[in-house]
XYZ file of C-alpha atoms in Angstrom:
449
model
C -105.930 41.594 -162.714
C -102.564 40.478 -163.984
C -103.174 40.659 -167.714
C -100.246 43.016 -168.272
C -97.986 40.416 -166.653
C -98.770 37.812 -169.321
C -99.822 39.802 -172.402
C -97.853 40.583 -175.549
C -96.818 43.980 -174.069
C -97.904 45.870 -177.212
C -98.672 49.504 -176.399
C -101.558 50.625 -178.615
C -104.162 53.273 -177.838
C -106.563 52.932 -180.767
C -107.659 55.910 -182.857
C -108.974 59.309 -181.701
C -112.244 58.509 -183.468
C -112.733 55.508 -181.148
C -113.036 57.798 -178.143
C -115.022 60.475 -179.954
C -117.497 57.688 -180.692
C -117.739 56.980 -176.950
C -118.778 60.586 -176.416
C -121.393 60.246 -179.160
C -122.800 57.303 -177.198
C -123.420 59.514 -174.178
C -120.066 59.167 -172.413
C -119.308 62.817 -171.704
C -115.671 63.482 -170.892
C -114.404 60.407 -172.751
C -113.705 61.953 -176.154
C -110.149 61.924 -177.497
C -109.225 65.392 -176.234
C -110.423 64.399 -172.750
C -108.621 61.036 -172.517
C -105.322 62.050 -174.149
C -104.015 63.783 -170.983
C -104.459 60.514 -169.057
C -102.606 58.494 -171.690
C -99.776 61.018 -171.466
C -99.874 61.078 -167.662
C -99.331 57.317 -167.525
C -96.453 57.254 -170.002
C -92.735 57.418 -169.688
C -92.197 57.428 -173.439
C -88.761 56.429 -174.685
C -89.119 58.755 -177.686
C -89.675 61.795 -175.475
C -92.561 64.159 -174.886
C -94.616 65.912 -177.549
C -98.250 66.849 -178.093
C -99.252 63.158 -178.202
C -96.763 61.477 -175.859
C -95.767 61.883 -172.232
C -92.692 61.355 -170.083
C -92.245 60.928 -166.355
C -95.234 58.636 -165.846
C -95.030 55.223 -164.186
C -95.531 53.194 -167.395
C -92.395 52.601 -169.460
C -93.068 52.637 -173.223
C -90.216 51.632 -175.511
C -89.331 50.688 -179.070
C -88.295 47.288 -180.401
C -84.795 46.662 -179.006
C -83.421 45.122 -182.200
C -84.547 45.290 -185.830
C -84.265 41.724 -187.073
C -84.180 40.813 -190.774
C -87.461 38.845 -190.904
C -89.830 41.442 -189.363
C -88.110 44.154 -191.377
C -88.782 42.088 -194.497
C -92.415 41.645 -193.418
C -92.837 45.406 -193.097
C -91.239 45.994 -196.490
C -93.523 43.345 -197.999
C -96.556 45.118 -196.526
C -95.347 48.350 -198.128
C -94.945 46.552 -201.428
C -98.513 45.279 -200.985
C -99.797 48.844 -200.677
C -99.618 49.790 -196.980
C -97.884 53.099 -196.214
C -95.011 53.179 -193.739
C -96.049 54.264 -190.245
C -93.318 54.984 -187.674
C -95.800 55.555 -184.814
C -99.157 53.775 -184.518
C -99.927 56.061 -181.560
C -99.139 59.132 -183.636
C -101.335 61.306 -185.849
C -102.623 58.353 -187.885
C -102.900 54.627 -187.255
C -103.062 53.336 -190.820
C -99.939 51.752 -192.279
C -97.195 49.288 -191.401
C -94.295 49.399 -188.986
C -92.877 48.252 -185.672
C -94.971 48.306 -182.502
C -94.058 49.913 -179.197
C -94.102 47.976 -175.944
C -94.615 48.331 -172.201
C -91.036 47.391 -171.432
C -87.842 48.907 -170.106
C -84.303 47.706 -170.704
C -85.720 44.609 -172.377
C -87.887 43.686 -169.373
C -91.684 43.594 -169.186
C -93.145 46.654 -167.475
C -96.505 45.470 -166.156
C -99.046 47.724 -164.478
C -98.086 46.019 -161.201
C -94.490 47.079 -161.691
C -95.561 50.537 -162.861
C -98.073 51.323 -160.122
C -98.174 48.754 -157.343
C -94.506 48.245 -156.555
C -94.105 51.670 -154.941
C -97.691 52.107 -153.714
C -97.709 48.873 -151.714
C -95.602 50.534 -149.031
C -98.283 53.110 -148.305
C -99.987 52.736 -144.919
C -103.451 53.192 -146.450
C -103.063 50.230 -148.838
C -103.534 46.597 -147.862
C -102.939 43.889 -150.470
C -104.389 40.444 -149.845
C -103.347 37.637 -152.174
C -105.052 34.260 -152.606
C -108.349 36.100 -152.143
C -111.430 35.638 -154.326
C -114.223 38.222 -154.211
C -117.622 36.563 -153.755
C -120.062 39.485 -153.724
C -120.461 43.199 -153.200
C -122.218 43.862 -149.889
C -125.255 46.050 -150.544
C -127.242 47.402 -147.612
C -130.353 49.536 -148.085
C -129.473 49.877 -151.745
C -125.924 51.154 -151.153
C -122.631 49.311 -151.689
C -120.826 49.176 -148.350
C -118.167 46.503 -148.787
C -117.007 43.262 -150.362
C -117.072 39.651 -149.179
C -114.186 37.450 -150.251
C -112.782 33.980 -149.684
C -109.269 33.216 -148.509
C -107.551 30.001 -147.399
C -108.404 31.134 -143.854
C -112.101 31.452 -144.647
C -114.672 34.079 -145.602
C -113.788 37.707 -144.882
C -115.281 41.134 -145.443
C -113.789 44.491 -146.324
C -116.013 47.432 -145.408
C -115.849 50.634 -147.440
C -115.620 54.036 -145.798
C -116.444 55.827 -149.062
C -117.123 53.490 -151.978
C -116.440 50.105 -153.556
C -114.512 49.965 -156.835
C -114.778 46.781 -158.896
C -111.924 46.085 -161.307
C -112.415 42.445 -162.187
C -112.130 42.834 -165.942
C -114.654 42.102 -168.663
C -115.314 38.608 -167.289
C -114.879 39.081 -163.552
C -116.717 42.369 -163.040
C -120.077 41.294 -164.514
C -119.793 37.956 -162.724
C -119.294 39.693 -159.369
C -122.155 42.122 -159.975
C -124.492 39.277 -160.924
C -123.484 37.330 -157.809
C -124.334 40.491 -155.846
C -127.878 40.709 -157.200
C -127.140 43.221 -159.960
C -127.959 41.806 -163.371
C -130.738 40.364 -165.519
C -133.559 39.527 -163.096
C -134.488 36.328 -164.922
C -130.922 35.008 -164.652
C -130.591 35.937 -160.979
C -133.887 34.255 -160.103
C -132.838 31.151 -162.017
C -129.655 31.041 -159.911
C -131.530 31.625 -156.655
C -129.922 35.030 -156.095
C -131.963 37.849 -154.591
C -132.524 40.593 -157.155
C -131.177 43.871 -155.789
C -131.608 45.667 -159.099
C -132.744 44.346 -162.478
C -129.899 45.344 -164.811
C -130.072 43.488 -168.157
C -126.906 45.221 -169.346
C -124.653 43.539 -166.776
C -122.783 40.879 -168.742
C -124.191 41.960 -172.109
C -122.302 43.763 -174.911
C -119.251 41.447 -174.755
C -116.826 42.402 -177.517
C -113.391 41.238 -178.555
C -111.148 41.398 -181.560
C -111.399 38.323 -183.779
C -108.410 36.743 -185.457
C -107.232 33.854 -187.513
C -103.749 33.200 -188.874
C -101.798 32.174 -191.948
C -98.675 30.113 -191.322
C -95.653 30.058 -193.623
C -92.773 27.597 -193.582
C -89.576 29.627 -193.515
C -86.560 28.778 -195.656
C -84.088 30.230 -193.152
C -83.558 29.455 -189.427
C -84.543 32.950 -188.275
C -87.794 32.329 -186.359
C -88.513 31.685 -182.701
C -89.551 28.156 -183.655
C -85.902 27.484 -184.477
C -85.066 28.561 -180.960
C -87.845 26.570 -179.300
C -87.016 23.253 -180.979
C -83.286 23.386 -180.258
C -81.993 22.906 -176.708
C -78.562 24.427 -177.471
C -80.163 27.514 -179.011
C -82.558 27.831 -176.093
C -79.722 27.650 -173.581
C -77.655 30.174 -175.520
C -80.618 32.560 -175.813
C -81.328 32.227 -172.096
C -77.722 32.922 -171.204
C -77.593 35.968 -173.492
C -80.731 37.388 -171.938
C -79.655 36.792 -168.326
C -76.110 38.065 -168.804
C -76.483 40.894 -171.324
C -80.239 41.506 -171.781
C -79.835 40.867 -175.505
C -80.830 38.304 -178.098
C -84.146 36.775 -179.189
C -85.689 36.704 -175.696
C -85.800 40.505 -175.605
C -89.021 40.447 -177.638
C -92.417 38.768 -177.391
C -92.440 37.430 -180.942
C -95.049 39.863 -182.292
C -93.157 43.094 -182.895
C -94.635 44.551 -186.080
C -97.896 44.842 -187.924
C -100.256 46.566 -190.314
C -103.423 48.611 -189.833
C -105.694 48.859 -192.859
C -109.264 49.436 -193.984
C -111.136 46.467 -195.434
C -113.354 48.869 -197.378
C -112.061 52.162 -198.845
C -115.297 53.840 -197.763
C -114.350 53.384 -194.100
C -112.904 56.403 -192.318
C -110.396 54.488 -190.192
C -108.723 51.064 -190.013
C -110.824 48.062 -189.046
C -108.151 45.391 -189.583
C -104.837 44.749 -187.840
C -102.337 42.227 -189.153
C -99.898 40.942 -186.562
C -96.558 39.718 -187.847
C -95.315 36.917 -185.593
C -91.852 35.348 -185.557
C -93.302 31.941 -184.625
C -96.139 29.570 -185.450
C -98.207 27.248 -183.275
C -98.964 23.618 -184.015
C -101.537 23.620 -181.199
C -102.665 25.656 -178.225
C -102.771 24.237 -174.712
C -103.906 25.800 -171.415
C -100.226 26.055 -170.521
C -99.273 27.822 -173.763
C -98.644 27.182 -177.421
C -96.727 24.260 -178.900
C -94.638 25.533 -181.840
C -94.369 23.707 -185.134
C -91.216 21.551 -185.165
C -89.704 23.520 -188.044
C -88.875 27.088 -189.022
C -92.065 29.073 -189.641
C -93.807 32.387 -189.028
C -97.341 33.755 -188.947
C -99.392 36.570 -190.422
C -102.527 37.049 -188.352
C -105.472 39.189 -189.529
C -107.372 40.670 -186.581
C -110.831 42.153 -187.141
C -110.940 45.223 -184.920
C -114.627 46.154 -185.189
C -116.809 43.028 -185.239
C -120.560 43.597 -185.261
C -121.253 40.648 -182.968
C -122.070 41.128 -179.289
C -121.727 38.302 -176.800
C -122.397 37.844 -173.099
C -121.001 36.796 -169.720
C -123.540 35.035 -167.479
C -123.064 33.179 -164.214
C -123.756 29.441 -164.318
C -124.016 29.021 -160.567
C -124.387 31.063 -157.363
C -120.998 29.629 -156.408
C -118.450 32.406 -157.071
C -115.728 29.838 -157.755
C -117.607 28.475 -160.771
C -116.486 30.242 -163.939
C -119.217 32.103 -165.827
C -120.506 31.151 -169.260
C -118.703 33.255 -171.860
C -120.411 33.472 -175.225
C -118.940 35.325 -178.185
C -120.959 36.038 -181.307
C -118.475 36.314 -184.153
C -119.184 36.202 -187.910
C -122.843 37.119 -187.405
C -123.017 39.716 -190.182
C -121.881 39.849 -193.787
C -119.531 42.676 -192.847
C -117.837 40.477 -190.224
C -117.339 37.707 -192.755
C -116.113 39.933 -195.571
C -113.727 41.790 -193.260
C -111.892 38.660 -192.118
C -111.756 37.400 -195.714
C -110.196 40.696 -196.789
C -107.641 40.388 -193.999
C -106.686 36.848 -195.029
C -106.269 37.850 -198.650
C -104.138 40.840 -197.715
C -101.919 38.512 -195.676
C -101.466 36.375 -198.766
C -100.639 39.505 -200.735
C -97.925 40.324 -198.189
C -96.576 36.778 -198.335
C -96.266 36.959 -202.122
C -94.140 40.133 -202.224
C -90.468 40.172 -203.291
C -89.282 41.281 -199.845
C -90.391 37.948 -198.334
C -89.224 35.764 -201.215
C -85.955 34.852 -199.405
C -87.970 33.558 -196.436
C -91.221 32.030 -197.717
C -90.987 28.362 -198.607
C -94.723 27.575 -198.639
C -98.036 28.464 -197.018
C -98.901 25.737 -194.519
C -102.171 27.037 -193.092
C -104.797 27.284 -194.348
C -102.887 26.114 -197.427
C -102.775 27.365 -201.026
C -105.609 25.024 -202.017
C -108.050 26.939 -199.781
C -109.149 29.807 -202.017
C -112.926 30.257 -202.208
C -114.895 32.401 -199.766
C -116.720 29.319 -198.524
C -113.525 27.329 -197.950
C -111.770 30.221 -196.235
C -114.730 30.869 -193.937
C -114.893 27.194 -193.050
C -111.221 27.391 -192.103
C -111.921 30.523 -190.042
C -114.720 28.777 -188.161
C -112.378 25.888 -187.389
C -109.238 27.784 -186.351
C -110.061 31.415 -185.482
C -110.070 32.619 -181.885
C -110.878 35.672 -179.801
C -107.865 37.915 -179.411
C -107.756 38.076 -175.570
C -109.099 41.656 -175.619
C -112.536 41.287 -173.966
C -114.391 44.513 -173.175
C -117.827 46.041 -172.804
C -119.743 43.895 -170.303
C -120.446 46.756 -167.846
C -120.702 49.395 -170.501
C -120.682 53.092 -169.817
C -123.409 55.432 -171.020
C -126.806 56.933 -170.363
C -128.820 54.440 -172.400
C -131.357 52.085 -170.825
C -129.024 49.078 -170.574
C -125.838 50.964 -169.709
C -124.335 49.763 -166.422
C -122.234 52.754 -165.347
C -122.441 56.484 -165.973
C -119.671 58.674 -167.363
C -118.072 58.802 -163.897
C -118.113 54.991 -163.776
C -120.770 54.888 -161.034
C -123.143 51.939 -161.294
C -126.583 53.238 -162.187
C -128.951 53.110 -159.230
C -126.414 51.755 -156.716
C -124.710 54.499 -154.679
C -121.191 53.775 -153.472
C -120.285 51.425 -156.338
C -118.061 51.967 -159.375
C -116.558 49.769 -162.048
C -113.161 50.738 -163.475
C -111.715 48.373 -166.068
C -112.094 47.356 -169.728
C -115.665 46.217 -169.109
C -116.872 49.839 -169.136
C -115.917 50.418 -172.785
C -119.124 50.968 -174.765
C -117.300 50.119 -177.999
C -114.030 48.246 -178.412
C -111.076 50.319 -179.576
C -109.017 49.584 -182.678
C -105.949 47.966 -181.197
C -104.586 46.158 -178.165
C -106.574 47.011 -175.040
C -103.910 47.226 -172.322
C -103.055 50.901 -172.868
C -106.737 51.990 -172.917
C -107.357 49.992 -169.730
C -104.514 51.820 -167.984
C -105.926 55.124 -169.229
C -109.305 54.152 -167.737
C -107.578 53.506 -164.410
C -105.836 56.879 -164.495
C -109.054 58.713 -165.333
C -111.011 56.744 -162.735
C -108.481 57.678 -160.044
C -108.858 61.331 -160.967
C -112.661 61.147 -160.715
C -112.622 59.200 -157.448
C -110.362 61.785 -155.819
C -112.539 64.616 -157.113
C -115.757 62.997 -155.873
C -114.426 62.134 -152.419
């Protein structure tokens, strides 16, 4: 947990066709018409209620607090490059360019912990234990009956009166199931773990969005890099935010974008371009290090990669991180899609609306033009987009892990409820769909118990 406390706060559902495709894969009750009520139930939408948006829910959803000149110019440049204006990416259509919405309220992050846990933690039937690491699901006579976990005070157990619900995310959930004897039998035997149930699908089907980035030196001091490299500006921005909740710190730096199709024959967008008010010289475990000059980024994100990776334990020790293997750029479609996204970014950067801001392209650089050179640059600099899903996928196929009610196949008393159950990644940021999954899971759990 905790992703919504450190993410970019973008509120994006994906397209209705994403969820209709889930239904086509055997996930009854997960089509768009079935999941929309749970999106609306979660929302407290700043724009008000309508047939697609909800109010009164625990999750605050708001617009960009201030329309700055540079992102507005980026959006206009995207329009000049051929993208239609789109005032609501969660509206009737996703394609186009415009400002994002965010899980925020009064210029403060509105995480799922703030939305759901802050009030619920006072309930007598809820116990929260921090500094605890789940080590395995306890399975007795084929049924899940509890969870073992480590704390600074030692090993503990929590016994379930009804069922165990695993919500460890696309990395943590398959790891915990494998540690519990639920996974590929060959892997479990290799790790010395007793096989409770041979489930090859646990840890398979790993998907993520795939992105690279084009960096432009900016001719005006209007980026977040200008703030980061100047102590006086940083202090002033901090003071403005603390005292008046205004200024550059009221946004996450990625406040606008484009959704487009890399092939006109496609029925819906497969490419997202994030417009960022900063650029990174390097990435460290503690965060990014900005370039020491004014610059911004256009980042093409492939939303529907063909590749499928895996999450597999490396040790029976639950404190050892699993092996995470992505499989990007495995098909010609994957390669051509990211190339199309890079070239559309360059098309945006060359439009009149950005002429007052663009000094030069820094990365990958104007000399990198051929398909081969661009793909080599992608292989060197591209990254996963921090949207992992699919490793405990839902469905009725042989290797599906959970059914349409999120119950683990063949293991009574055990459910998985998080992004790992997605059979196919959605077209857009995954926080909003994950919250929808939680809302729908809660509804099913109450109905079944």
